[in-house]
XYZ file of C-alpha atoms in Angstrom:
774
model
C -45.384 63.651 74.234
C -49.000 64.982 74.339
C -51.572 62.962 72.338
C -52.263 65.911 70.028
C -48.569 66.177 69.241
C -48.465 62.446 68.465
C -51.328 62.923 66.020
C -49.453 65.800 64.386
C -46.267 63.752 64.022
C -48.206 60.826 62.588
C -49.968 63.087 60.090
C -46.660 64.601 59.025
C -45.131 61.158 58.586
C -48.074 60.003 56.485
C -48.012 63.144 54.324
C -44.264 62.863 53.848
C -44.555 59.211 52.941
C -47.306 59.890 50.438
C -45.530 62.835 48.884
C -42.242 60.933 48.707
C -43.859 57.910 47.165
C -45.395 60.132 44.506
C -42.042 61.649 43.628
C -40.810 58.603 41.745
C -39.596 59.968 38.390
C -41.885 59.344 35.475
C -40.583 58.101 32.141
C -38.568 60.713 30.282
C -40.890 60.533 27.281
C -43.760 61.800 29.485
C -41.945 64.978 30.578
C -41.706 68.476 29.161
C -39.410 71.369 30.101
C -40.470 74.912 30.907
C -37.826 77.644 31.167
C -38.910 80.874 32.854
C -37.314 84.261 32.428
C -38.782 86.704 34.923
C -38.127 90.423 34.793
C -39.073 93.479 36.803
C -38.394 97.076 35.720
C -36.526 95.754 32.625
C -34.099 93.902 34.916
C -33.833 90.237 35.953
C -36.006 89.407 38.967
C -34.212 87.074 41.366
C -35.929 85.145 44.137
C -39.247 84.729 42.276
C -40.980 81.446 43.086
C -42.484 79.732 40.006
C -44.894 76.913 40.724
C -47.014 74.508 38.716
C -50.500 73.361 39.670
C -51.620 70.511 37.441
C -55.090 71.184 35.982
C -56.291 67.631 35.215
C -53.877 64.983 36.438
C -54.349 61.349 35.530
C -55.607 58.968 38.167
C -52.324 57.086 38.599
C -49.960 59.520 36.934
C -46.738 60.067 38.891
C -45.846 63.528 40.164
C -43.216 65.556 38.406
C -39.701 65.614 39.878
C -39.790 69.408 40.125
C -43.027 71.424 40.368
C -41.510 74.552 41.915
C -38.284 76.515 41.604
C -36.845 79.936 42.366
C -35.294 82.284 39.813
C -31.547 82.894 39.981
C -29.634 86.166 39.638
C -30.435 86.175 35.905
C -34.145 85.838 36.642
C -34.255 82.293 35.230
C -35.734 79.042 36.537
C -36.548 75.674 34.947
C -39.242 73.100 35.655
C -39.634 69.511 34.389
C -43.329 68.699 34.245
C -45.631 65.923 32.990
C -47.259 66.547 29.625
C -50.731 68.022 29.767
C -52.524 71.160 30.986
C -50.934 73.209 33.760
C -51.536 76.410 35.699
C -48.227 78.224 36.246
C -47.846 80.839 38.957
C -44.960 83.267 39.487
C -44.707 85.574 42.485
C -42.414 87.268 44.968
C -42.835 89.601 47.901
C -43.526 93.106 46.693
C -44.446 92.007 43.152
C -47.905 91.291 41.786
C -48.179 87.526 41.046
C -48.855 86.382 37.476
C -50.808 83.279 36.503
C -50.994 81.626 33.079
C -52.356 78.404 31.654
C -50.780 76.276 28.951
C -50.701 72.703 27.676
C -47.294 70.997 27.547
C -46.331 68.339 25.045
C -44.028 65.487 25.968
C -40.407 65.848 24.927
C -40.718 69.537 24.022
C -39.211 72.624 25.635
C -41.185 75.792 26.274
C -39.669 79.191 27.027
C -41.744 81.778 28.890
C -40.888 85.398 29.673
C -42.869 87.064 32.468
C -42.767 90.716 33.536
C -43.949 91.265 37.098
C -45.179 94.631 38.283
C -44.684 96.161 41.702
C -47.559 95.484 44.033
C -48.227 98.170 46.604
C -50.877 96.152 48.430
C -48.680 93.057 48.722
C -51.166 90.207 48.381
C -48.325 87.755 48.919
C -47.468 89.202 52.334
C -50.696 87.674 53.551
C -48.983 84.334 53.201
C -45.673 85.251 54.797
C -47.008 87.407 57.625
C -49.973 85.276 58.560
C -48.639 81.754 57.922
C -44.875 82.208 57.407
C -44.788 80.092 54.214
C -43.895 81.434 50.770
C -47.284 80.590 49.267
C -50.219 82.448 47.777
C -53.204 82.912 50.046
C -55.281 80.757 47.684
C -52.818 77.861 48.128
C -52.580 78.058 51.923
C -54.361 75.253 53.833
C -54.921 77.558 56.820
C -57.730 79.924 55.879
C -56.757 83.599 55.837
C -59.640 86.001 55.240
C -58.872 89.332 53.647
C -60.519 92.736 53.995
C -59.520 94.373 50.719
C -58.565 97.908 49.809
C -62.035 98.805 48.488
C -63.718 97.789 51.747
C -61.129 99.720 53.759
C -61.697 102.846 51.636
C -65.422 102.567 52.354
C -64.864 102.329 56.114
C -62.344 105.184 56.083
C -65.191 107.437 54.987
C -67.347 106.154 57.843
C -64.896 106.233 60.774
C -61.574 107.860 59.800
C -60.316 107.805 63.385
C -60.296 104.092 64.206
C -60.689 100.573 62.791
C -63.580 99.500 65.037
C -66.331 99.721 62.410
C -64.220 98.044 59.729
C -63.763 94.995 61.984
C -67.285 95.024 63.414
C -68.812 94.699 59.954
C -66.634 91.690 59.069
C -68.362 88.327 59.278
C -67.353 86.409 62.410
C -65.916 89.454 64.180
C -67.727 91.584 66.734
C -66.439 94.759 68.342
C -67.746 94.773 71.899
C -67.677 97.739 74.259
C -65.510 96.903 77.277
C -65.687 100.277 79.022
C -68.840 102.369 78.341
C -67.502 105.214 80.501
C -64.366 105.676 78.404
C -65.476 104.285 75.039
C -63.108 101.311 75.112
C -63.782 98.281 72.906
C -62.217 94.944 72.021
C -62.764 92.626 69.056
C -64.210 89.165 69.589
C -63.367 86.484 67.060
C -66.098 83.842 66.711
C -67.488 84.837 70.086
C -64.314 84.522 72.176
C -63.449 87.439 74.431
C -61.267 90.215 73.107
C -58.262 89.362 75.292
C -57.759 86.250 73.125
C -57.421 88.287 69.904
C -53.926 89.282 68.748
C -53.675 92.488 66.711
C -50.544 92.810 64.557
C -49.228 95.477 62.228
C -47.315 94.074 59.239
C -46.761 90.922 61.277
C -45.374 92.872 64.239
C -46.966 93.123 67.728
C -46.653 96.901 67.769
C -49.612 97.448 70.069
C -48.454 95.115 72.845
C -51.284 94.501 75.317
C -53.370 97.283 73.810
C -56.289 96.774 76.180
C -59.825 97.934 75.527
C -58.782 101.180 73.859
C -56.340 99.728 71.348
C -58.840 99.472 68.475
C -60.000 103.024 69.082
C -56.508 104.468 68.604
C -55.599 103.016 65.157
C -56.601 105.162 62.140
C -57.183 103.109 58.941
C -56.015 105.572 56.263
C -52.610 103.886 55.804
C -53.979 100.325 55.498
C -53.768 98.358 52.283
C -55.603 95.307 53.586
C -56.406 93.359 56.728
C -55.837 89.620 57.200
C -57.841 87.576 59.688
C -57.116 84.093 61.062
C -60.045 82.741 63.058
C -59.448 80.102 65.709
C -56.456 79.323 67.872
C -53.232 80.442 66.199
C -50.939 79.765 69.154
C -48.903 77.361 66.994
C -47.938 80.406 64.928
C -47.943 83.327 67.374
C -48.098 82.022 70.944
C -50.609 82.538 73.715
C -51.765 86.027 72.679
C -53.417 84.456 69.607
C -55.536 81.886 71.431
C -58.699 83.162 69.692
C -57.219 84.368 66.395
C -55.098 86.969 64.640
C -55.916 90.298 63.002
C -52.993 91.500 60.899
C -53.058 95.089 59.607
C -51.038 95.432 56.370
C -49.877 98.960 55.656
C -49.658 100.664 52.273
C -46.240 100.558 50.608
C -44.513 103.544 49.012
C -44.984 103.967 45.286
C -42.445 105.185 42.771
C -43.909 108.670 42.861
C -44.566 110.964 45.789
C -48.169 110.704 47.011
C -50.014 112.654 49.678
C -53.517 112.184 51.020
C -55.298 114.573 53.374
C -58.581 113.749 55.099
C -60.766 116.054 57.202
C -63.944 114.803 58.873
C -66.635 116.145 61.232
C -69.534 114.357 62.932
C -72.904 115.557 64.162
C -71.989 114.313 67.640
C -69.030 116.643 68.066
C -66.263 114.446 66.658
C -63.495 115.637 64.349
C -60.595 114.015 62.497
C -57.673 115.304 60.514
C -55.355 112.713 58.932
C -52.345 112.961 56.615
C -50.754 110.079 54.729
C -47.669 110.572 52.585
C -45.393 108.208 50.702
C -42.695 108.249 48.076
C -39.168 107.237 47.096
C -36.026 108.492 48.811
C -33.590 106.591 46.566
C -34.048 103.867 43.972
C -34.032 101.301 46.798
C -35.473 103.207 49.747
C -38.966 104.620 50.196
C -41.035 106.060 53.018
C -44.568 106.412 54.304
C -45.878 108.743 56.990
C -49.190 108.694 58.846
C -50.143 111.571 61.131
C -53.530 112.176 62.693
C -55.301 114.488 65.123
C -58.657 113.323 66.501
C -61.106 114.823 68.961
C -64.525 114.277 70.478
C -66.566 116.455 72.819
C -68.347 114.765 75.726
C -72.019 114.152 75.045
C -74.870 113.363 77.430
C -77.247 112.120 74.710
C -80.204 111.284 76.989
C -79.576 114.165 79.434
C -79.477 111.942 82.526
C -76.310 113.382 84.018
C -73.953 110.751 82.590
C -71.762 111.090 79.484
C -72.923 108.510 76.936
C -70.117 109.620 74.601
C -66.801 110.213 76.372
C -64.630 113.066 75.187
C -61.089 112.637 73.960
C -58.228 114.342 72.187
C -55.643 112.150 70.422
C -52.561 112.577 68.307
C -50.957 109.754 66.277
C -47.785 109.728 64.168
C -46.195 106.721 62.433
C -43.291 107.008 59.944
C -41.978 103.979 58.047
C -38.861 103.377 55.939
C -38.767 100.594 53.327
C -35.787 99.011 51.563
C -35.916 96.764 48.480
C -32.806 95.944 46.441
C -34.770 94.132 43.736
C -32.871 90.907 44.390
C -35.010 89.405 47.118
C -33.720 91.475 50.063
C -36.301 93.740 51.703
C -36.610 95.503 55.036
C -38.648 98.126 56.798
C -38.399 100.071 60.048
C -41.319 101.791 61.730
C -41.838 103.923 64.803
C -45.078 105.180 66.309
C -46.277 107.511 69.026
C -49.817 107.919 70.385
C -50.927 110.484 72.949
C -54.531 110.518 74.108
C -56.603 111.991 76.951
C -60.120 110.654 77.585
C -62.831 111.895 79.932
C -66.186 110.402 80.823
C -68.510 109.983 83.776
C -70.750 112.804 84.908
C -70.451 116.475 83.922
C -68.629 118.814 86.268
C -70.920 120.173 88.954
C -73.701 117.692 88.245
C -74.488 114.548 90.237
C -75.252 111.230 88.632
C -78.777 109.749 88.860
C -79.845 108.835 92.361
C -78.756 112.095 93.932
C -75.080 111.110 94.254
C -72.401 113.691 93.639
C -70.240 114.009 90.505
C -68.198 111.017 89.351
C -65.530 111.733 86.752
C -63.545 109.039 84.954
C -60.537 109.789 82.788
C -57.571 108.045 81.162
C -54.266 109.482 79.981
C -52.359 107.269 77.494
C -48.857 107.676 76.107
C -47.541 104.885 73.886
C -44.325 104.649 71.833
C -43.052 101.757 69.763
C -40.394 100.821 67.252
C -40.383 97.771 65.029
C -38.298 96.318 62.209
C -38.588 93.433 59.783
C -36.019 92.183 57.269
C -36.278 89.428 54.669
C -33.352 87.974 52.731
C -33.956 85.644 49.804
C -30.881 83.423 49.380
C -29.948 83.047 45.715
C -31.111 79.823 44.076
C -27.669 78.398 43.407
C -26.614 74.791 43.798
C -23.429 76.003 45.503
C -25.457 77.173 48.519
C -26.960 74.515 50.835
C -29.885 76.838 51.618
C -30.441 77.957 48.031
C -33.868 79.423 47.495
C -34.519 79.861 51.229
C -35.880 83.046 52.785
C -34.623 84.310 56.153
C -36.943 86.612 58.103
C -35.951 88.563 61.202
C -38.319 90.844 63.106
C -38.234 92.746 66.369
C -40.385 95.146 68.417
C -40.062 97.426 71.447
C -43.297 98.870 72.886
C -43.738 101.112 75.914
C -47.039 102.414 77.332
C -47.938 104.610 80.314
C -51.398 105.244 81.696
C -52.930 107.538 84.262
C -56.440 106.411 85.218
C -58.831 108.533 87.251
C -61.838 106.681 88.632
C -63.829 109.008 90.875
C -61.564 109.713 93.813
C -58.963 107.093 92.777
C -55.879 107.837 90.665
C -53.790 104.978 89.253
C -50.571 105.054 87.227
C -48.953 102.171 85.386
C -46.382 101.324 82.741
C -46.320 98.446 80.336
C -43.467 97.210 78.165
C -43.254 94.537 75.459
C -40.017 93.301 73.865
C -40.161 90.833 71.003
C -37.659 89.275 68.575
C -38.031 86.425 66.117
C -36.007 84.739 63.377
C -37.464 82.241 60.889
C -36.079 80.389 57.872
C -38.398 79.186 55.076
C -36.972 76.593 52.689
C -38.985 75.605 49.600
C -38.069 72.227 48.091
C -40.365 70.942 45.386
C -43.566 69.864 47.048
C -42.356 70.898 50.493
C -41.942 74.264 52.177
C -40.356 73.969 55.588
C -40.196 76.787 58.128
C -38.223 76.721 61.376
C -37.611 79.544 63.802
C -37.173 80.831 67.314
C -38.722 83.744 69.195
C -38.459 85.531 72.493
C -41.065 87.782 74.076
C -40.904 89.672 77.351
C -44.050 91.347 78.640
C -43.856 93.349 81.877
C -46.439 95.395 83.768
C -45.944 97.674 86.759
C -48.767 99.384 88.674
C -47.506 102.254 90.800
C -50.573 102.440 93.086
C -51.916 98.872 93.211
C -50.276 95.847 94.846
C -50.406 92.225 93.759
C -50.914 92.706 89.999
C -47.378 93.365 88.715
C -45.932 90.705 86.456
C -43.038 89.921 84.122
C -43.626 87.211 81.532
C -40.557 85.911 79.680
C -41.331 83.425 76.946
C -38.650 81.849 74.719
C -40.155 79.686 71.984
C -39.233 77.472 69.044
C -41.572 76.675 66.168
C -41.669 74.660 62.965
C -44.033 74.395 60.049
C -44.250 72.122 57.007
C -46.453 72.810 53.960
C -46.817 69.847 51.627
C -48.495 69.626 48.229
C -49.541 66.017 48.723
C -51.249 65.990 45.324
C -52.313 68.559 42.767
C -55.605 69.078 44.609
C -54.558 68.320 48.174
C -52.234 70.349 50.410
C -51.343 69.967 54.075
C -49.896 72.430 56.560
C -48.664 71.327 59.969
C -47.121 73.598 62.580
C -46.048 73.242 66.182
C -44.741 75.700 68.749
C -43.013 74.948 72.048
C -42.876 77.700 74.681
C -41.224 77.881 78.075
C -43.112 80.426 80.198
C -41.272 81.635 83.290
C -44.509 81.688 85.321
C -46.915 79.201 83.756
C -44.543 76.502 82.538
C -43.943 74.758 79.231
C -46.589 74.344 76.555
C -46.567 72.600 73.170
C -49.279 73.687 70.730
C -49.753 72.036 67.323
C -52.017 72.948 64.444
C -52.932 70.875 61.411
C -54.711 72.193 58.295
C -55.824 70.478 55.089
C -56.767 72.114 51.782
C -58.788 70.286 49.127
C -59.172 72.065 45.781
C -62.064 71.475 43.445
C -61.652 70.418 39.823
C -60.394 72.897 37.218
C -63.608 72.635 35.197
C -67.265 72.167 35.918
C -69.634 73.490 38.557
C -67.072 73.127 41.375
C -64.182 74.795 39.556
C -62.410 77.152 41.930
C -64.043 75.697 45.056
C -61.958 74.807 48.091
C -62.488 73.012 51.382
C -60.291 73.585 54.415
C -60.224 71.555 57.608
C -58.152 72.957 60.447
C -57.624 72.257 64.130
C -55.192 73.276 66.801
C -54.526 74.034 70.442
C -53.493 77.140 72.323
C -52.254 78.289 75.719
C -52.731 81.766 77.223
C -51.059 83.273 80.263
C -53.564 85.079 82.528
C -53.224 88.842 83.042
C -55.547 91.187 84.971
C -56.802 92.873 81.800
C -60.282 91.392 81.520
C -63.413 93.153 80.269
C -64.646 93.445 83.853
C -61.462 95.226 84.953
C -61.547 97.509 81.883
C -64.939 98.746 83.072
C -63.677 99.599 86.530
C -60.184 99.851 88.022
C -57.256 97.688 89.107
C -57.720 98.942 92.670
C -60.853 96.799 92.838
C -58.924 93.604 92.001
C -57.762 91.299 94.768
C -54.004 90.587 94.530
C -53.359 87.413 92.547
C -49.559 87.590 92.781
C -48.738 86.327 96.300
C -45.101 86.018 97.431
C -44.027 86.438 93.840
C -46.172 83.544 92.570
C -49.425 83.608 90.628
C -52.535 82.005 92.109
C -53.804 81.339 88.570
C -53.043 78.649 85.974
C -52.742 79.002 82.206
C -55.831 78.869 80.010
C -55.776 76.071 77.437
C -57.852 75.956 74.267
C -58.756 73.603 71.463
C -60.420 74.788 68.277
C -61.443 73.324 64.931
C -63.106 74.637 61.793
C -64.391 73.356 58.464
C -64.528 75.848 55.638
C -66.132 75.403 52.207
C -66.370 78.054 49.520
C -65.987 79.013 45.907
C -67.453 80.925 42.962
C -70.728 80.345 41.156
C -71.373 81.748 37.692
C -74.753 83.442 37.448
C -76.556 85.475 34.817
C -75.802 88.605 36.869
C -72.100 87.985 37.506
C -69.695 86.076 39.729
C -71.214 84.966 43.033
C -68.758 84.060 45.771
C -69.999 81.790 48.565
C -68.330 80.670 51.775
C -69.454 78.844 54.911
C -67.448 77.956 57.999
C -68.435 75.685 60.874
C -66.338 76.262 63.996
C -66.014 75.100 67.582
C -63.678 75.887 70.470
C -63.264 74.891 74.099
C -61.194 76.729 76.702
C -60.174 74.920 79.874
C -59.471 76.921 83.073
C -60.800 80.195 81.574
C -60.099 83.322 83.565
C -63.094 85.047 85.126
C -63.763 87.844 87.608
C -66.156 87.048 90.446
C -67.139 88.884 93.636
C -64.530 88.676 96.355
C -65.653 87.133 99.662
C -63.957 89.999 101.457
C -65.989 92.841 102.914
C -66.986 95.431 100.271
C -65.052 98.690 100.275
C -66.903 102.026 100.071
C -70.148 100.260 99.263
C -68.820 98.311 96.275
C -67.630 94.714 95.934
C -64.101 93.796 94.960
C -63.131 91.510 92.066
C -61.442 88.168 92.515
C -59.632 86.793 89.457
C -59.925 82.999 89.331
C -59.859 80.067 86.917
C -63.333 78.776 86.245
C -64.089 75.113 86.865
C -66.442 75.033 83.863
C -64.876 75.297 80.387
C -65.902 78.079 78.026
C -67.368 76.671 74.800
C -68.141 78.285 71.487
C -69.611 76.727 68.373
C -71.494 77.965 65.372
C -71.419 78.844 61.699
C -70.178 81.854 59.775
C -71.437 82.431 56.208
C -71.207 85.086 53.527
C -72.241 85.581 49.905
C -70.764 88.274 47.633
C -72.058 89.197 44.181
C -70.574 91.745 41.804
C -72.630 92.977 38.876
C -70.888 95.020 36.194
C -72.343 97.732 33.966
C -75.012 98.930 36.361
C -75.520 102.631 35.583
C -72.013 102.562 34.044
C -70.558 101.283 37.314
C -70.279 98.134 39.402
C -72.872 97.001 41.908
C -71.688 94.899 44.820
C -73.918 92.959 47.211
C -72.634 91.287 50.354
C -74.706 89.207 52.739
C -73.397 87.731 56.005
C -74.843 85.561 58.724
C -73.362 84.238 61.967
C -74.948 81.712 64.277
C -73.183 81.447 67.615
C -73.699 79.438 70.787
C -71.378 80.337 73.636
C -71.422 79.191 77.260
C -69.237 79.878 80.279
C -69.345 79.723 84.075
C -71.624 82.021 86.023
C -69.299 84.083 88.265
C -71.984 84.239 90.940
C -72.587 80.452 90.977
C -69.355 78.449 90.666
C -69.764 75.270 88.645
C -72.971 76.457 86.971
C -72.946 76.893 83.174
C -74.797 79.767 81.495
C -75.120 81.456 78.107
C -72.113 83.749 77.787
C -73.138 87.417 78.035
C -72.985 89.753 75.046
C -72.789 86.951 72.445
C -75.848 87.101 70.159
C -77.001 83.806 68.741
C -77.939 85.422 65.451
C -76.267 88.270 63.564
C -76.752 89.170 59.923
C -75.808 91.957 57.545
C -76.536 93.181 54.035
C -74.248 95.643 52.291
C -75.173 97.119 48.907
C -72.696 99.420 47.233
C -72.575 100.948 43.769
C -69.249 102.296 42.598
C -67.935 104.004 39.525
C -64.226 104.557 39.937
C -64.053 107.945 38.291
C -67.185 109.324 39.970
C -67.717 107.849 43.441
C -69.802 105.355 45.392
C -73.165 104.957 47.097
C -73.679 102.424 49.844
C -76.557 101.122 51.944
C -76.055 98.824 54.958
C -78.321 96.810 57.251
C -76.974 94.986 60.297
C -79.191 92.868 62.536
C -78.150 91.712 66.003
C -80.251 89.172 67.896
C -80.902 88.778 71.587
C -77.968 88.611 73.986
C -77.707 87.313 77.527
C -76.799 90.093 79.972
C -74.805 89.982 83.203
C -75.305 92.160 86.296
C -77.989 94.248 84.597
C -80.842 95.075 87.014
C -83.086 96.280 84.191
C -83.208 93.113 82.069
C -81.530 89.712 81.753
C -81.732 89.585 77.957
C -81.232 92.363 75.415
C -83.619 93.291 72.669
C -82.793 92.519 69.024
C -82.005 95.569 66.922
C -81.354 96.668 63.356
C -78.771 99.307 62.350
C -79.100 101.143 59.055
C -76.314 103.114 57.388
C -76.067 105.168 54.192
C -72.877 106.397 52.517
C -72.312 108.747 49.602
C -68.910 109.665 48.190
C -68.263 111.808 45.128
C -65.068 112.587 43.242
C -64.835 116.208 42.194
C -62.454 118.395 40.194
C -60.866 117.833 36.817
C -58.422 115.250 38.064
C -61.021 113.534 40.282
C -58.430 113.446 43.055
C -60.727 114.983 45.649
C -63.565 113.089 47.281
C -66.443 114.525 49.293
C -68.230 112.037 51.521
C -71.359 112.085 53.676
C -72.171 109.116 55.850
C -75.145 108.333 58.083
C -74.792 105.720 60.814
C -77.614 104.162 62.816
C -80.209 106.191 60.942
C -82.986 104.436 62.832
C -81.722 106.000 66.043
C -81.208 102.755 67.984
C -79.930 103.639 71.456
C -79.685 101.593 74.629
C -80.891 104.430 76.819
C -84.193 104.473 74.886
C -84.972 101.142 76.586
C -83.168 101.296 79.950
C -80.802 103.583 81.831
C -77.106 103.060 81.336
C -76.311 104.092 84.911
C -76.840 101.575 87.696
C -79.097 102.472 90.656
C -76.130 101.671 92.928
C -72.489 100.779 92.387
C -72.008 97.379 90.824
C -69.257 94.795 90.686
C -65.837 96.340 91.228
C -67.342 99.758 91.905
C -68.592 100.418 88.378
C -71.498 102.799 87.755
C -72.713 101.532 84.362
C -74.204 98.388 82.890
C -72.573 96.669 79.938
C -73.294 98.318 76.571
C -75.256 95.767 74.513
C -76.113 98.154 71.677
C -75.366 101.691 70.479
C -75.125 104.562 72.972
C -74.823 107.416 70.490
C -78.020 107.188 68.438
C -78.155 108.465 64.865
C -74.934 110.127 63.685
C -73.999 111.961 60.494
C -70.426 112.587 59.479
C -69.086 114.440 56.449
C -65.657 115.255 55.156
C -63.159 115.665 52.339
C -60.402 113.315 51.221
C -57.896 114.788 48.767
C -55.006 113.078 46.962
C -52.583 115.925 46.468
C -50.383 116.114 43.355
């Protein structure tokens, strides 16, 4: 057994021993009874988890014999708790959790009736989707960061066509251009390359291996919130989550029919039209529908004969059906289709700089997917061995086809992802145990390129235990074992600890989280270097049916501290995270020793001999001030310090600063909002110097500051229509103001452009209308 796994087993044994030793029953005269009756829509609510968190436990006071239970078919549950102050929490998927405080007296019974309301944004699904345990996000030892509905609404007005800006302005995340010619981008989590980031939709891998254009093809109008796990999450989701997870949670249908229409136009020739609709079909079944049409004209901003802004036309449609029987059984089915055509390079009939003829690059994408997820809460009855357990089953089918034109080359490929998973979560007092199995098959076929086709079949088993060791200490341990048909077997554990602050005093509400884990990733040819060129430039790495590469293996750890501070202005929320990661055998693309073809070098995919390392700190402060001009003023400050090193592809064994990873990045966001009238926002984002690779004009970028201004107003008697005007990069920062984007001669893999280290578009204004139709 690997040493890390031994540590995990030992930690679990210790936690179990501690928790078990604390479960010795206290004297009967020290206990009190609490009987819950939970209702929803004037009917009993079954499957609701009620839990007690002791506010001020005695130093040597024994734990209660039952601190959590699940309501039965009559909506009733009973706890036996020590006398004293308690915080009681009741919640279930799809219902807004309720929290109350009370002081219990020994030997007395207390009856409580709670009415839970439907929750469209599903705060609790953060827990289930991101960590698989039936726990609130505040009680989860593994830190899950949330981008809330208000922040999403703000970004919808800025970029209605994609989620890139929403993620880029989140602390610790950076959206990096991977293909300047086509406008592709990937999201880096704490400095790790985008291929290590797993993007999910409602816990489903609907985007498969989305590649560098995946983020640019997801409109945000149907999102309720976004959950982010930073650091290796392979113990939860396998090799695709070596760097972290971004989970997009969609809006749920409400009891009444709702329709939202958004129309947007930019000063750079972009346009968006999006429709979102939702409503009930029956008392148990509802629907949502997202449909969007997006376009952009090609723009040569600096008039040098190369398109700084590629053109595209895209259509997206995604219907969803939801089922909820009100007794703990829920399900949804979704299907999606995306069709997009992109064009970049040089204009027709015009040569690129240097007197060379026209060079046109284009990409045709067609993607279809279907996914389903079902949850079944087993009634909390003593007659059922698995009483109170929750069974979750999910599955996905994704198919993609591409046609890539790169000058005189034309490549076609198809990509398919199949995924199925079943997991059972069993809450028992202080313990919540999850066990499950999954199977994923990822296949790629290139019609015009040899030596890059692959089929990855990965069956896996996983387990997780969440333990409330004490009232202020929780532990979560998970482990996943995978058997990869190409890269062998891997076992990846993760251990997380949560320490809560006291219920009163200066540290009330503060938490500390310590987390560490390992991950394993299977190499594929989809690196940033390949995104910027073509697969035809890649040397075959599949020889006689076997890969010449080995799996990438990562270790990561983080320490997180945060909580609220009461000030004279309002509630100040602070958080700081220190993180570090190390990837052994990282995949890189270096120049092939073979003779260049058509004046350009070929790419050789290889495992580096020098590990990739990342370490740094991620901090934010958020302050909300009420009653400012009859509205609320929000201030958000973020700062990220990052040190990242990897191997220089041109000098094997030599370590360097990783390109395109700024050591310093900071942001300030000021927004005033009055719900019935609108919002005004002002943003500043600073990016420090970055090391650059294969750039003949400079080896280090310049620091830059981006300024944005947003105004949104509600109009009409019902205030259901919003008019928004947004200015991005008002200072006009543009890379081509400093250096050309186009290389003087073809670079690595035949590419014609340098990496994009800052904006290529310059100042941009967009304006539009968002209407909630009756």
